[in-house]
Tab-separated table of C-alpha atoms and ligand atoms in Angstrom:
chain	number	residue	atom	x	y	z
A	439	MET	CA	0.000	0.000	0.000
A	440	GLY	CA	1.069	3.543	-0.666
A	441	GLU	CA	4.311	4.217	1.105
A	442	GLY	CA	4.719	0.518	1.538
A	443	ARG	CA	5.048	0.065	-2.157
A	444	GLU	CA	8.244	2.030	-2.251
A	445	ALA	CA	11.597	0.377	-2.285
A	446	LEU	CA	11.667	0.400	1.487
A	447	ALA	CA	8.956	-2.103	1.796
A	448	PHE	CA	9.899	-5.570	2.838
A	449	THR	CA	6.442	-6.056	4.133
A	450	THR	CA	5.534	-9.059	2.074
A	451	LEU	CA	6.646	-12.626	1.752
A	452	SER	CA	9.966	-12.848	0.081
A	453	GLY	CA	12.384	-15.400	-1.135
A	454	SER	CA	16.046	-14.752	-0.741
A	455	ASP	CA	16.445	-12.352	-3.572
A	456	LEU	CA	15.731	-9.168	-1.716
A	457	SER	CA	18.354	-7.442	-3.789
A	458	ALA	CA	15.949	-7.605	-6.697
A	459	LEU	CA	14.275	-4.345	-5.868
A	460	PRO	CA	12.709	-2.065	-8.411
A	461	TYR	CA	15.090	0.477	-9.847
A	462	PRO	CA	13.995	3.737	-11.399
A	463	ARG	CA	13.959	3.054	-15.071
A	464	ALA	CA	15.236	6.065	-16.897
A	465	MET	CA	18.338	6.642	-14.823
A	466	ARG	CA	21.741	6.017	-16.347
A	467	LEU	CA	23.613	5.889	-13.080
A	468	PRO	CA	22.283	6.184	-9.553
A	469	ALA	CA	21.716	9.901	-9.011
A	470	ASN	CA	22.264	9.417	-5.315
A	471	ARG	CA	26.002	9.487	-4.493
A	472	ASN	CA	25.722	7.043	-1.607
A	473	GLU	CA	23.843	4.579	-3.744
A	474	LEU	CA	26.458	4.947	-6.479
A	475	ARG	CA	29.208	4.191	-3.945
A	476	VAL	CA	27.421	1.085	-2.678
A	477	VAL	CA	26.731	-0.166	-6.203
A	478	LEU	CA	30.334	0.352	-7.280
A	479	ALA	CA	31.679	-1.267	-4.102
A	480	VAL	CA	29.536	-4.385	-4.531
A	481	ILE	CA	30.324	-4.733	-8.238
A	482	SER	CA	34.067	-4.330	-7.571
A	483	ALA	CA	34.044	-6.761	-4.652
A	484	GLY	CA	32.100	-9.298	-6.715
A	485	THR	CA	34.512	-8.929	-9.641
A	486	LEU	CA	37.519	-9.374	-7.346
A	487	ILE	CA	35.986	-12.535	-5.901
A	488	LEU	CA	35.290	-13.932	-9.369
A	489	VAL	CA	38.882	-13.256	-10.460
A	490	ARG	CA	40.251	-14.692	-7.236
A	491	VAL	CA	38.289	-17.975	-7.478
A	492	SER	CA	39.058	-18.344	-11.201
A	493	LEU	CA	42.839	-17.801	-10.926
A	494	PRO	CA	44.580	-20.130	-11.243
A	495	PHE	CA	41.863	-21.746	-13.304
A	496	PRO	CA	40.725	-24.854	-11.392
A	497	GLN	CA	41.568	-28.255	-12.890
A	498	ASP	CA	39.112	-31.155	-13.167
A	499	ILE	CA	36.006	-29.096	-13.663
A	500	ASP	CA	32.950	-31.256	-14.238
A	501	VAL	CA	31.583	-29.079	-17.038
A	502	VAL	CA	28.330	-31.013	-17.402
A	503	ARG	CA	27.603	-30.599	-13.697
A	504	LEU	CA	28.416	-26.932	-13.811
A	505	ILE	CA	26.121	-26.392	-16.785
A	506	PHE	CA	23.419	-28.499	-15.154
A	507	TRP	CA	23.300	-26.447	-11.930
A	508	THR	CA	23.506	-23.202	-13.898
A	509	GLY	CA	20.546	-24.403	-15.966
A	510	VAL	CA	18.499	-25.360	-12.918
A	511	THR	CA	19.234	-21.972	-11.343
A	512	LEU	CA	18.265	-20.194	-14.566
A	513	GLY	CA	15.013	-22.178	-14.583
A	514	ALA	CA	14.306	-21.180	-10.998
A	515	ALA	CA	15.166	-17.537	-11.746
A	516	SER	CA	12.671	-17.497	-14.613
A	517	LEU	CA	9.972	-18.490	-12.139
A	518	SER	CA	10.380	-15.535	-9.820
A	519	VAL	CA	7.148	-13.853	-8.791
A	520	ARG	CA	6.478	-10.161	-8.526
A	521	LEU	CA	4.986	-9.345	-5.173
A	522	PRO	CA	2.814	-6.280	-4.585
A	523	ALA	CA	5.368	-4.276	-2.646
A	524	GLY	CA	7.659	-4.162	-5.660
A	525	LEU	CA	9.520	-7.092	-4.206
A	526	VAL	CA	10.449	-10.125	-6.197
A	527	ALA	CA	10.128	-13.519	-4.562
A	528	SER	CA	12.681	-15.813	-6.016
A	529	ILE	CA	13.436	-19.498	-5.606
A	530	THR	CA	17.074	-19.401	-6.727
A	531	THR	CA	18.455	-19.844	-3.207
A	532	ALA	CA	17.819	-23.598	-3.343
A	533	PRO	CA	19.758	-24.408	-6.561
A	534	ILE	CA	22.640	-22.035	-5.733
A	535	LEU	CA	23.040	-23.700	-2.338
A	536	ALA	CA	22.735	-27.108	-3.998
A	537	ALA	CA	25.782	-26.113	-6.047
A	538	VAL	CA	27.549	-24.994	-2.868
A	539	PHE	CA	26.812	-28.344	-1.191
A	540	ASP	CA	27.698	-30.482	-4.249
A	541	PRO	CA	31.143	-31.940	-3.457
A	542	LEU	CA	31.753	-32.836	-7.123
A	543	LEU	CA	31.899	-29.154	-8.042
A	544	VAL	CA	35.038	-27.112	-7.549
A	545	ASN	CA	33.963	-24.515	-5.017
A	546	PRO	CA	33.838	-21.600	-4.426
A	547	PHE	CA	34.627	-21.310	-8.178
A	548	ALA	CA	31.452	-23.042	-9.392
A	549	ALA	CA	29.054	-21.528	-6.864
A	550	CYS	CA	30.243	-17.996	-7.631
A	551	TRP	CA	29.836	-18.378	-11.378
A	552	ILE	CA	26.415	-19.986	-10.931
A	553	GLY	CA	25.471	-17.040	-8.707
A	554	LEU	CA	26.450	-14.703	-11.532
A	555	LEU	CA	25.159	-16.508	-14.628
A	556	GLY	CA	22.331	-18.599	-13.194
A	557	THR	CA	20.369	-15.671	-11.839
A	558	ILE	CA	19.976	-13.842	-15.138
A	559	GLU	CA	16.283	-13.213	-15.721
A	560	LEU	CA	14.131	-12.002	-18.556
A	561	ARG	CA	13.693	-8.633	-16.881
A	562	ASP	CA	17.482	-8.210	-16.980
A	563	LEU	CA	17.558	-8.959	-20.697
A	564	ARG	CA	14.553	-6.776	-21.383
A	565	ARG	CA	16.331	-3.969	-19.517
A	566	GLU	CA	13.392	-3.544	-17.156
A	567	ILE	CA	15.941	-2.556	-14.558
A	568	PRO	CA	18.988	-0.457	-15.423
A	569	TRP	CA	22.237	-2.250	-16.110
A	570	TYR	CA	23.764	-1.319	-12.777
A	571	GLY	CA	20.719	-2.717	-10.966
A	572	SER	CA	21.080	-6.022	-12.816
A	573	LEU	CA	24.812	-6.096	-12.093
A	574	TYR	CA	24.215	-5.259	-8.445
A	575	ASN	CA	21.811	-8.173	-8.052
A	576	LYS	CA	24.129	-10.627	-9.802
A	577	PHE	CA	27.232	-9.603	-7.907
A	578	ALA	CA	25.330	-9.648	-4.629
A	579	ASN	CA	24.626	-13.314	-5.439
A	580	VAL	CA	28.302	-13.923	-6.237
A	581	ILE	CA	29.332	-12.493	-2.870
A	582	ALA	CA	26.601	-14.459	-1.055
A	583	ALA	CA	27.592	-17.710	-2.814
A	584	PHE	CA	31.229	-17.027	-1.920
A	585	ALA	CA	30.296	-16.455	1.740
A	586	ALA	CA	28.282	-19.688	1.772
A	587	SER	CA	31.170	-21.656	0.216
A	588	LEU	CA	33.639	-20.270	2.752
A	589	ALA	CA	31.230	-21.164	5.557
A	590	LEU	CA	31.050	-24.712	4.214
A	591	LEU	CA	34.847	-25.003	3.852
A	592	ALA	CA	35.252	-23.842	7.441
A	593	THR	CA	32.705	-26.305	8.823
A	594	ARG	CA	33.170	-29.233	6.421
A	595	PRO	CA	35.097	-31.421	8.890
A	596	VAL	CA	31.843	-31.764	10.844
A	597	LEU	CA	29.839	-32.570	7.725
A	598	ALA	CA	32.183	-35.423	6.835
A	599	GLN	CA	31.222	-37.397	9.919
A	600	ASP	CA	27.793	-38.905	9.629
A	601	ASP	CA	26.343	-36.863	12.429
A	602	PRO	CA	22.740	-35.671	11.929
A	603	ILE	CA	22.919	-32.797	14.411
A	604	GLY	CA	26.311	-31.632	13.168
A	605	THR	CA	25.120	-31.834	9.561
A	606	THR	CA	21.985	-29.832	10.338
A	607	ILE	CA	24.054	-27.174	12.053
A	608	VAL	CA	26.420	-26.965	9.082
A	609	ILE	CA	23.484	-26.617	6.683
A	610	LEU	CA	22.067	-23.816	8.813
A	611	ILE	CA	25.403	-21.999	9.061
A	612	VAL	CA	25.952	-22.195	5.301
A	613	GLY	CA	22.370	-21.102	4.579
A	614	LEU	CA	22.604	-18.281	7.067
A	615	ALA	CA	25.846	-17.074	5.477
A	616	PHE	CA	24.109	-16.943	2.098
A	617	ILE	CA	20.871	-15.336	3.252
A	618	THR	CA	22.362	-12.748	5.592
A	619	THR	CA	24.907	-11.654	2.978
A	620	ASN	CA	22.209	-11.375	0.335
A	621	VAL	CA	19.740	-9.531	2.562
A	622	PHE	CA	22.479	-7.311	3.975
A	623	LEU	CA	23.524	-6.174	0.489
A	624	ALA	CA	19.882	-5.476	-0.400
A	625	VAL	CA	19.382	-3.493	2.790
A	626	VAL	CA	22.567	-1.466	2.297
A	627	VAL	CA	21.562	-0.305	-1.172
A	628	VAL	CA	18.018	0.582	-0.096
A	629	SER	CA	19.381	2.424	2.915
A	630	ALA	CA	21.816	4.352	0.716
A	631	ARG	CA	19.016	5.248	-1.673
A	632	THR	CA	16.418	6.273	0.878
A	633	ALA	CA	18.703	7.586	3.633
A	634	ALA	CA	16.789	5.432	6.129
A	635	PRO	CA	18.917	3.851	8.852
A	636	ILE	CA	20.288	0.410	7.961
A	637	THR	CA	19.188	-1.072	11.267
A	638	ARG	CA	15.546	-0.209	10.671
A	639	ILE	CA	15.404	-1.659	7.169
A	640	TRP	CA	17.346	-4.673	8.389
A	641	ALA	CA	14.804	-5.316	11.122
A	642	MET	CA	12.006	-5.153	8.563
A	643	ALA	CA	13.785	-7.292	5.996
A	644	ILE	CA	15.311	-10.085	7.967
A	645	ARG	CA	12.155	-11.544	9.498
A	646	ASP	CA	10.392	-12.098	6.192
A	647	ALA	CA	13.520	-13.162	4.362
A	648	LEU	CA	14.477	-15.756	6.960
A	649	PHE	CA	11.066	-17.370	6.831
A	650	GLY	CA	10.977	-17.728	3.060
A	651	ALA	CA	14.580	-18.685	2.539
A	652	THR	CA	15.253	-21.179	5.334
A	653	ALA	CA	13.071	-23.788	3.672
A	654	GLN	CA	15.049	-23.271	0.482
A	655	VAL	CA	18.324	-23.878	2.352
A	656	PHE	CA	17.247	-27.402	3.275
A	657	ILE	CA	15.836	-28.071	-0.167
A	658	GLY	CA	19.192	-26.960	-1.591
A	659	TRP	CA	21.090	-29.432	0.564
A	660	LEU	CA	18.657	-32.239	-0.310
A	661	MET	CA	19.039	-31.441	-4.006
A	662	ALA	CA	22.809	-31.824	-3.710
A	663	GLN	CA	22.440	-35.161	-1.853
A	664	VAL	CA	19.969	-36.572	-4.345
A	665	GLY	CA	22.143	-35.363	-7.236
A	666	LEU	CA	25.060	-37.201	-5.688
A	667	ARG	CA	23.371	-40.470	-4.707
A	668	VAL	CA	20.568	-40.891	-7.243
A	669	GLY	CA	21.649	-38.803	-10.172
A	670	LEU	CA	21.380	-35.254	-11.343
A	671	TRP	CA	18.100	-35.906	-13.150
A	672	ALA	CA	16.383	-36.692	-9.848
A	673	THR	CA	17.109	-33.216	-8.489
A	674	LEU	CA	14.609	-31.885	-11.011
A	675	LEU	CA	11.899	-33.528	-8.866
A	676	PHE	CA	12.605	-30.801	-6.329
A	677	MET	CA	11.130	-28.342	-8.740
A	678	VAL	CA	7.744	-29.649	-7.539
A	679	PRO	CA	7.956	-28.195	-3.994
A	680	LEU	CA	9.628	-25.091	-5.404
A	681	LEU	CA	6.787	-24.655	-7.866
A	682	LEU	CA	4.311	-25.130	-5.034
A	683	ALA	CA	6.086	-22.404	-3.089
A	684	ARG	CA	5.890	-20.188	-6.149
A	685	TYR	CA	2.211	-20.955	-6.584
A	686	SER	CA	1.468	-19.893	-3.021
A	687	PHE	CA	3.519	-16.697	-3.519
A	688	MET	CA	1.414	-15.964	-6.583
A	689	LYS	CA	-1.894	-16.671	-4.890
A	690	TYR	CA	-0.820	-14.469	-2.014
A	691	ALA	CA	0.097	-11.666	-4.407
A	692	GLU	CA	-3.197	-11.996	-6.290
A	693	THR	CA	-5.323	-12.015	-3.161
A	694	ARG	CA	-3.523	-8.997	-1.812
A	695	ALA	CA	-3.845	-7.079	-5.056
A	696	LEU	CA	-7.542	-7.878	-5.171
A	697	PHE	CA	-8.033	-6.754	-1.584
A	698	PHE	CA	-6.129	-3.489	-1.995
A	699	GLY	CA	-7.762	-2.828	-5.355
A	700	THR	CA	-11.184	-3.143	-3.773
A	701	VAL	CA	-10.278	-0.898	-0.861
A	702	SER	CA	-8.846	1.664	-3.262
A	703	ALA	CA	-11.985	1.596	-5.428
A	704	LEU	CA	-14.144	2.121	-2.348
A	705	SER	CA	-12.042	5.027	-1.162
A	706	GLN	CA	-12.198	6.696	-4.566
A	707	ALA	CA	-15.962	6.349	-4.513
A	708	ILE	CA	-16.018	8.328	-1.281
A	709	ASP	CA	-13.678	10.985	-2.692
A	710	ALA	CA	-16.088	11.374	-5.586
A	711	LYS	CA	-19.158	11.733	-3.392
A	712	ASP	CA	-17.405	14.045	-1.012
A	713	GLY	CA	-16.465	16.576	-3.677
A	714	PHE	CA	-12.801	16.210	-2.808
A	715	THR	CA	-10.280	16.197	-5.590
A	716	ARG	CA	-9.321	12.767	-6.726
A	717	GLY	CA	-6.885	10.814	-4.654
A	718	HIS	CA	-7.484	12.552	-1.311
A	719	ALA	CA	-7.879	9.296	0.579
A	720	ASP	CA	-4.968	7.754	-1.287
A	721	ARG	CA	-2.673	10.590	-0.248
A	722	VAL	CA	-3.922	10.550	3.339
A	723	SER	CA	-3.133	6.852	3.362
A	724	ARG	CA	0.394	7.363	2.079
A	725	ILE	CA	1.147	10.267	4.420
A	726	ALA	CA	-0.226	8.325	7.401
A	727	GLY	CA	1.805	5.239	6.409
A	728	ALA	CA	4.972	7.324	6.096
A	729	ILE	CA	4.433	8.890	9.521
A	730	ALA	CA	3.854	5.447	11.015
A	731	ARG	CA	7.064	4.187	9.424
A	732	GLU	CA	8.950	7.271	10.608
A	733	MET	CA	7.753	6.485	14.128
A	734	GLY	CA	9.147	2.976	13.850
A	735	LEU	CA	5.848	1.071	14.055
A	736	SER	CA	5.712	-2.543	12.916
A	737	GLU	CA	4.942	-3.270	9.277
A	738	ARG	CA	1.651	-4.827	10.328
A	739	ASN	CA	0.560	-1.647	12.097
A	740	ILE	CA	1.757	0.489	9.214
A	741	GLU	CA	-0.374	-1.493	6.811
A	742	GLU	CA	-3.427	-1.181	9.065
A	743	ILE	CA	-2.931	2.564	9.289
A	744	GLU	CA	-2.568	2.841	5.514
A	745	LEU	CA	-5.780	0.906	4.985
A	746	ALA	CA	-7.619	2.955	7.603
A	747	GLY	CA	-6.274	6.087	5.896
A	748	MET	CA	-7.865	4.895	2.661
A	749	LEU	CA	-11.193	4.191	4.304
A	750	HIS	CA	-11.336	6.768	7.109
A	751	ASP	CA	-14.253	8.674	5.558
A	752	ILE	CA	-16.177	5.681	4.200
A	753	GLY	CA	-18.976	6.522	6.657
A	754	LYS	CA	-19.774	9.612	4.557
A	755	ILE	CA	-21.766	7.196	2.412
A	756	GLY	CA	-24.327	7.415	5.206
A	757	VAL	CA	-24.458	11.219	5.247
A	758	GLU	CA	-27.108	12.889	3.143
A	759	ASP	CA	-25.910	14.527	-0.056
A	760	GLN	CA	-27.392	17.942	0.762
A	761	ILE	CA	-25.179	18.080	3.824
A	762	LEU	CA	-22.128	16.458	2.264
A	763	MET	CA	-22.162	18.723	-0.762
A	764	LYS	CA	-23.487	21.892	0.828
A	765	PRO	CA	-21.353	24.753	-0.464
A	766	ALA	CA	-22.086	26.906	2.598
A	767	ARG	CA	-21.260	26.388	6.270
A	768	LEU	CA	-23.233	23.643	7.991
A	769	ASP	CA	-25.769	24.692	10.631
A	770	PRO	CA	-25.491	23.021	14.073
A	771	HIS	CA	-28.024	20.324	13.228
A	772	GLU	CA	-26.292	19.492	9.963
A	773	GLN	CA	-22.965	19.451	11.755
A	774	GLU	CA	-24.397	16.981	14.217
A	775	LEU	CA	-25.411	14.681	11.336
A	776	MET	CA	-22.030	15.090	9.612
A	777	ARG	CA	-20.278	14.136	12.821
A	778	ARG	CA	-21.867	10.721	12.676
A	779	HIS	CA	-19.704	9.620	9.755
A	780	PRO	CA	-17.024	7.911	11.880
A	781	ILE	CA	-19.759	5.817	13.519
A	782	TYR	CA	-21.253	4.931	10.134
A	783	GLY	CA	-17.754	4.052	8.932
A	784	ALA	CA	-17.114	1.718	11.846
A	785	THR	CA	-20.488	0.030	11.260
A	786	ILE	CA	-19.746	-0.473	7.579
A	787	LEU	CA	-16.319	-2.038	8.229
A	788	LYS	CA	-17.239	-4.246	11.176
A	789	PRO	CA	-18.835	-7.163	9.292
A	790	SER	CA	-15.729	-7.751	7.182
A	791	GLU	CA	-13.194	-9.900	8.958
A	792	SER	CA	-10.199	-8.450	7.150
A	793	LEU	CA	-11.342	-4.864	7.705
A	794	ARG	CA	-12.376	-5.277	11.349
A	795	PRO	CA	-8.958	-4.253	12.775
A	796	LEU	CA	-9.513	-0.844	11.146
A	797	VAL	CA	-12.762	-0.193	13.047
A	798	PRO	CA	-11.261	1.636	16.070
A	799	LEU	CA	-8.964	3.671	13.819
A	800	VAL	CA	-11.842	4.842	11.640
A	801	LEU	CA	-14.212	5.367	14.574
A	802	HIS	CA	-11.815	7.739	16.335
A	803	HIS	CA	-10.273	9.641	13.433
A	804	HIS	CA	-11.938	12.888	14.560
A	805	GLU	CA	-10.987	12.675	18.222
A	806	ASN	CA	-8.895	15.672	19.245
A	807	TYR	CA	-5.841	15.300	21.444
A	808	ASP	CA	-7.342	17.507	24.162
A	809	GLY	CA	-10.605	15.552	24.241
A	810	SER	CA	-12.689	18.097	22.298
A	811	GLY	CA	-13.281	15.810	19.295
A	812	TYR	CA	-15.955	13.275	18.420
A	813	PRO	CA	-17.660	10.773	18.630
A	814	ASP	CA	-16.433	9.816	22.129
A	815	GLY	CA	-14.398	12.839	23.225
A	816	ARG	CA	-11.420	10.605	23.926
A	817	LYS	CA	-8.254	12.267	25.058
A	818	GLY	CA	-4.491	11.863	24.503
A	819	GLU	CA	-3.182	8.306	24.558
A	820	ASP	CA	-6.737	6.941	24.891
A	821	ILE	CA	-7.195	7.702	21.205
A	822	PRO	CA	-5.824	4.834	19.096
A	823	LEU	CA	-2.381	5.750	17.752
A	824	GLY	CA	-3.534	5.062	14.193
A	825	SER	CA	-6.383	7.563	14.560
A	826	ARG	CA	-4.011	10.196	15.939
A	827	ILE	CA	-1.795	9.669	12.906
A	828	ILE	CA	-4.688	9.789	10.434
A	829	ILE	CA	-6.062	13.080	11.787
A	830	VAL	CA	-2.649	14.715	11.228
A	831	ALA	CA	-2.277	13.194	7.758
A	832	ASP	CA	-5.849	14.198	6.870
A	833	ALA	CA	-5.294	17.809	7.957
A	834	TYR	CA	-1.937	18.085	6.217
A	835	GLU	CA	-3.330	16.628	2.989
A	836	ALA	CA	-6.351	18.919	3.052
A	837	MET	CA	-4.147	21.985	3.491
A	838	THR	CA	-1.565	21.087	0.870
A	839	SER	CA	-3.765	20.036	-2.047
A	840	ASP	CA	-5.938	22.152	-4.296
A	841	ARG	CA	-9.702	21.992	-3.955
A	842	ILE	CA	-12.375	23.202	-6.312
A	843	TYR	CA	-13.130	26.038	-3.961
A	844	ARG	CA	-9.661	27.018	-2.786
A	845	LYS	CA	-5.965	26.706	-3.531
A	846	ALA	CA	-3.532	24.786	-1.381
A	847	ILE	CA	-1.841	26.860	1.303
A	848	GLY	CA	1.490	25.127	0.849
A	849	HIS	CA	3.716	22.997	3.005
A	850	ASP	CA	5.192	25.675	5.279
A	851	ARG	CA	1.892	27.203	6.265
A	852	ALA	CA	0.361	23.760	6.698
A	853	MET	CA	3.128	22.790	9.119
A	854	GLU	CA	2.639	26.120	10.880
A	855	GLN	CA	-1.037	25.292	11.404
A	856	LEU	CA	-0.265	21.765	12.615
A	857	ASN	CA	2.253	23.170	15.069
A	858	ARG	CA	-0.183	25.781	16.290
A	859	TYR	CA	-2.789	23.127	17.111
A	860	LYS	CA	-0.485	20.467	18.489
A	861	GLY	CA	-1.477	19.452	21.957
A	862	ILE	CA	-4.970	20.762	21.172
A	863	GLN	CA	-6.146	18.916	18.090
A	864	PHE	CA	-3.013	16.926	17.239
A	865	ASP	CA	-0.622	14.679	19.115
A	866	PRO	CA	2.635	16.705	19.274
A	867	LYS	CA	4.922	13.736	18.629
A	868	ILE	CA	3.049	12.893	15.440
A	869	VAL	CA	3.329	16.454	14.152
A	870	ARG	CA	7.059	16.234	14.937
A	871	ALA	CA	7.364	12.929	13.068
A	872	LEU	CA	5.697	14.451	10.000
A	873	GLY	CA	8.045	17.450	10.239
A	874	THR	CA	11.155	15.250	10.358
A	875	LEU	CA	9.840	13.090	7.564
A	876	ILE	CA	9.307	16.009	5.227
A	877	GLU	CA	12.596	17.599	6.227
A	878	ASN	CA	14.335	14.418	5.073
A	879	ARG	CA	12.337	13.712	1.962
A	880	GLY	CA	10.985	17.036	0.766
A	881	PRO	CA	7.347	18.164	0.511
A	882	GLN	CA	7.007	16.418	-2.878
A	883	ALA	CA	7.403	13.050	-1.158
A	884	PHE	CA	3.697	12.252	-1.407
A	885	GLU	CA	3.046	13.481	-4.914
A	886	VAL	CA	3.664	10.210	-6.704
A	887	SER	CA	0.542	8.072	-6.728
A	888	GLU	CA	0.050	4.620	-8.097
A	889	LEU	CA	-3.604	5.272	-8.806
A	890	PRO	CA	-4.368	4.967	-12.493
A	891	GLN	CA	-4.516	8.348	-14.194
A	892	ILE	CA	-8.091	8.847	-15.216
A	893	ASN	CA	-9.848	11.983	-16.267
A	894	TYR	CA	-12.008	12.241	-13.268
A	895	GLU	CA	-14.773	14.524	-12.184
A	896	THR	CA	-16.334	14.408	-8.759
A	897	LEU	CA	-19.951	13.418	-8.396
A	898	ALA	CA	-20.775	17.026	-7.479
A	899	GLU	CA	-19.148	18.313	-10.683
A	900	LEU	CA	-20.867	15.650	-12.752
A	901	ARG	CA	-24.256	16.571	-11.304
A	902	LYS	CA	-23.703	20.248	-12.059
A	903	ARG	CA	-22.714	19.471	-15.623
A	904	LEU	CA	-25.628	17.115	-16.248
A	905	ALA	CA	-28.047	19.692	-14.849
A	906	ARG	CA	-26.862	22.093	-17.563
A	907	GLU	CA	-26.871	19.577	-20.403
A	908	PRO	CA	-29.601	16.994	-19.763
A	909	LEU	CA	-29.054	13.446	-20.953
A	910	ALA	CA	-30.441	12.566	-24.371
A	911	ARG	CA	-33.829	10.968	-23.844
A	912	ASP	CA	-34.255	7.318	-24.460
A	913	ALA	CA	-35.898	7.021	-27.893
A	914	HIS	CA	-38.254	4.328	-26.635
A	915	ALA	CA	-39.379	6.252	-23.624
A	916	GLY	CA	-41.970	8.122	-25.649
B	924	FE2	FE1	-13.600	12.216	8.500
């Protein structure tokens, strides 16, 4: 969702290949100096490793084996799945580690070259990511494969004895060396690009990556064993569990896309009815998500807040149009009716199991910090954190975007207003978080939307227009 779809987001299931993040397309070289440094460092280190393992050129290379594992890895790479957050879930960890564990290959030579050549994907060839992005991903794999091979060389004496516990530990150490190196390199480049602290991105990345990749570590070891004892052909049978894993990744991605698409459609329907310019709820959602991330909340909470940001005003469906679209100030009675929209919203969301966690956030999104808000007059920390974030995001968005009836007042004056009412309407620490966020990323940070660009008129505009130019009468209507 919103913010979460940026490169920072490791919110979804992922394979090992976290380095496969989306790169801006048109760029020749990373514009960001830190990112350029990281990219150059990783490419140079990877090249040095490749030269080092290839010189002197190893004797007795089993070429067929080398080609076989490269082919299997290429096959796995072609099956990678795009996940909603711009992440790519890949199943190449298993075959690369199989090559690391295969004693008939000359390692680290073979594993490093398989890491480089076996992970080439269609999107690399189609130049869907810039050349340096492709190179970064490949060389990150070379370095990870090298780390895994070294880990195996260091612990091999244990593996030689037929000791189940020792063997399991060795497998885990080797797998961990591969995964942590790979994830670390992905995190470093994202951190360089976004200027977010490494530790924070690491914390977000490692949990998901470990879950997805650990299974692949064991499959990799099994593939090597079966290749050794039964024959290389039999390792292809392992494509079945890998394909199953891929299938579940895909189903997950589809379900998520469907869910978020539906929520987004709903929120746009409210924007239309409300007379707001298009994308109000979408921007509120992204601003709220960014604040939540700035405050270091968990990815799960961030996602909830983003969804609640999308749907915070859904209860306006229950408010009569004359009130909702009234161009003049509302009288006290009308205000009273308008103030029911958070309650309507909560009632609408409650029956849906996946939307139920948003109910308190939506219900309290007009509670003021000093207790003067509605519907319950809650105060301070008694207001759900998500609601306190949404009210700030909502106010900031309203002040900084153009409306039919007035121009935006701009970032500086909007922040001035937020600061003036902190402690009264807004939670001071949330206003501070928004301030820091925009200081770091610039006021344009929320301009980019993933909503499809459609020529859009609000329901109010449409009604006005149709009142002037009535619809052509149905010929059969008499
Ligand atoms: Fe509202």
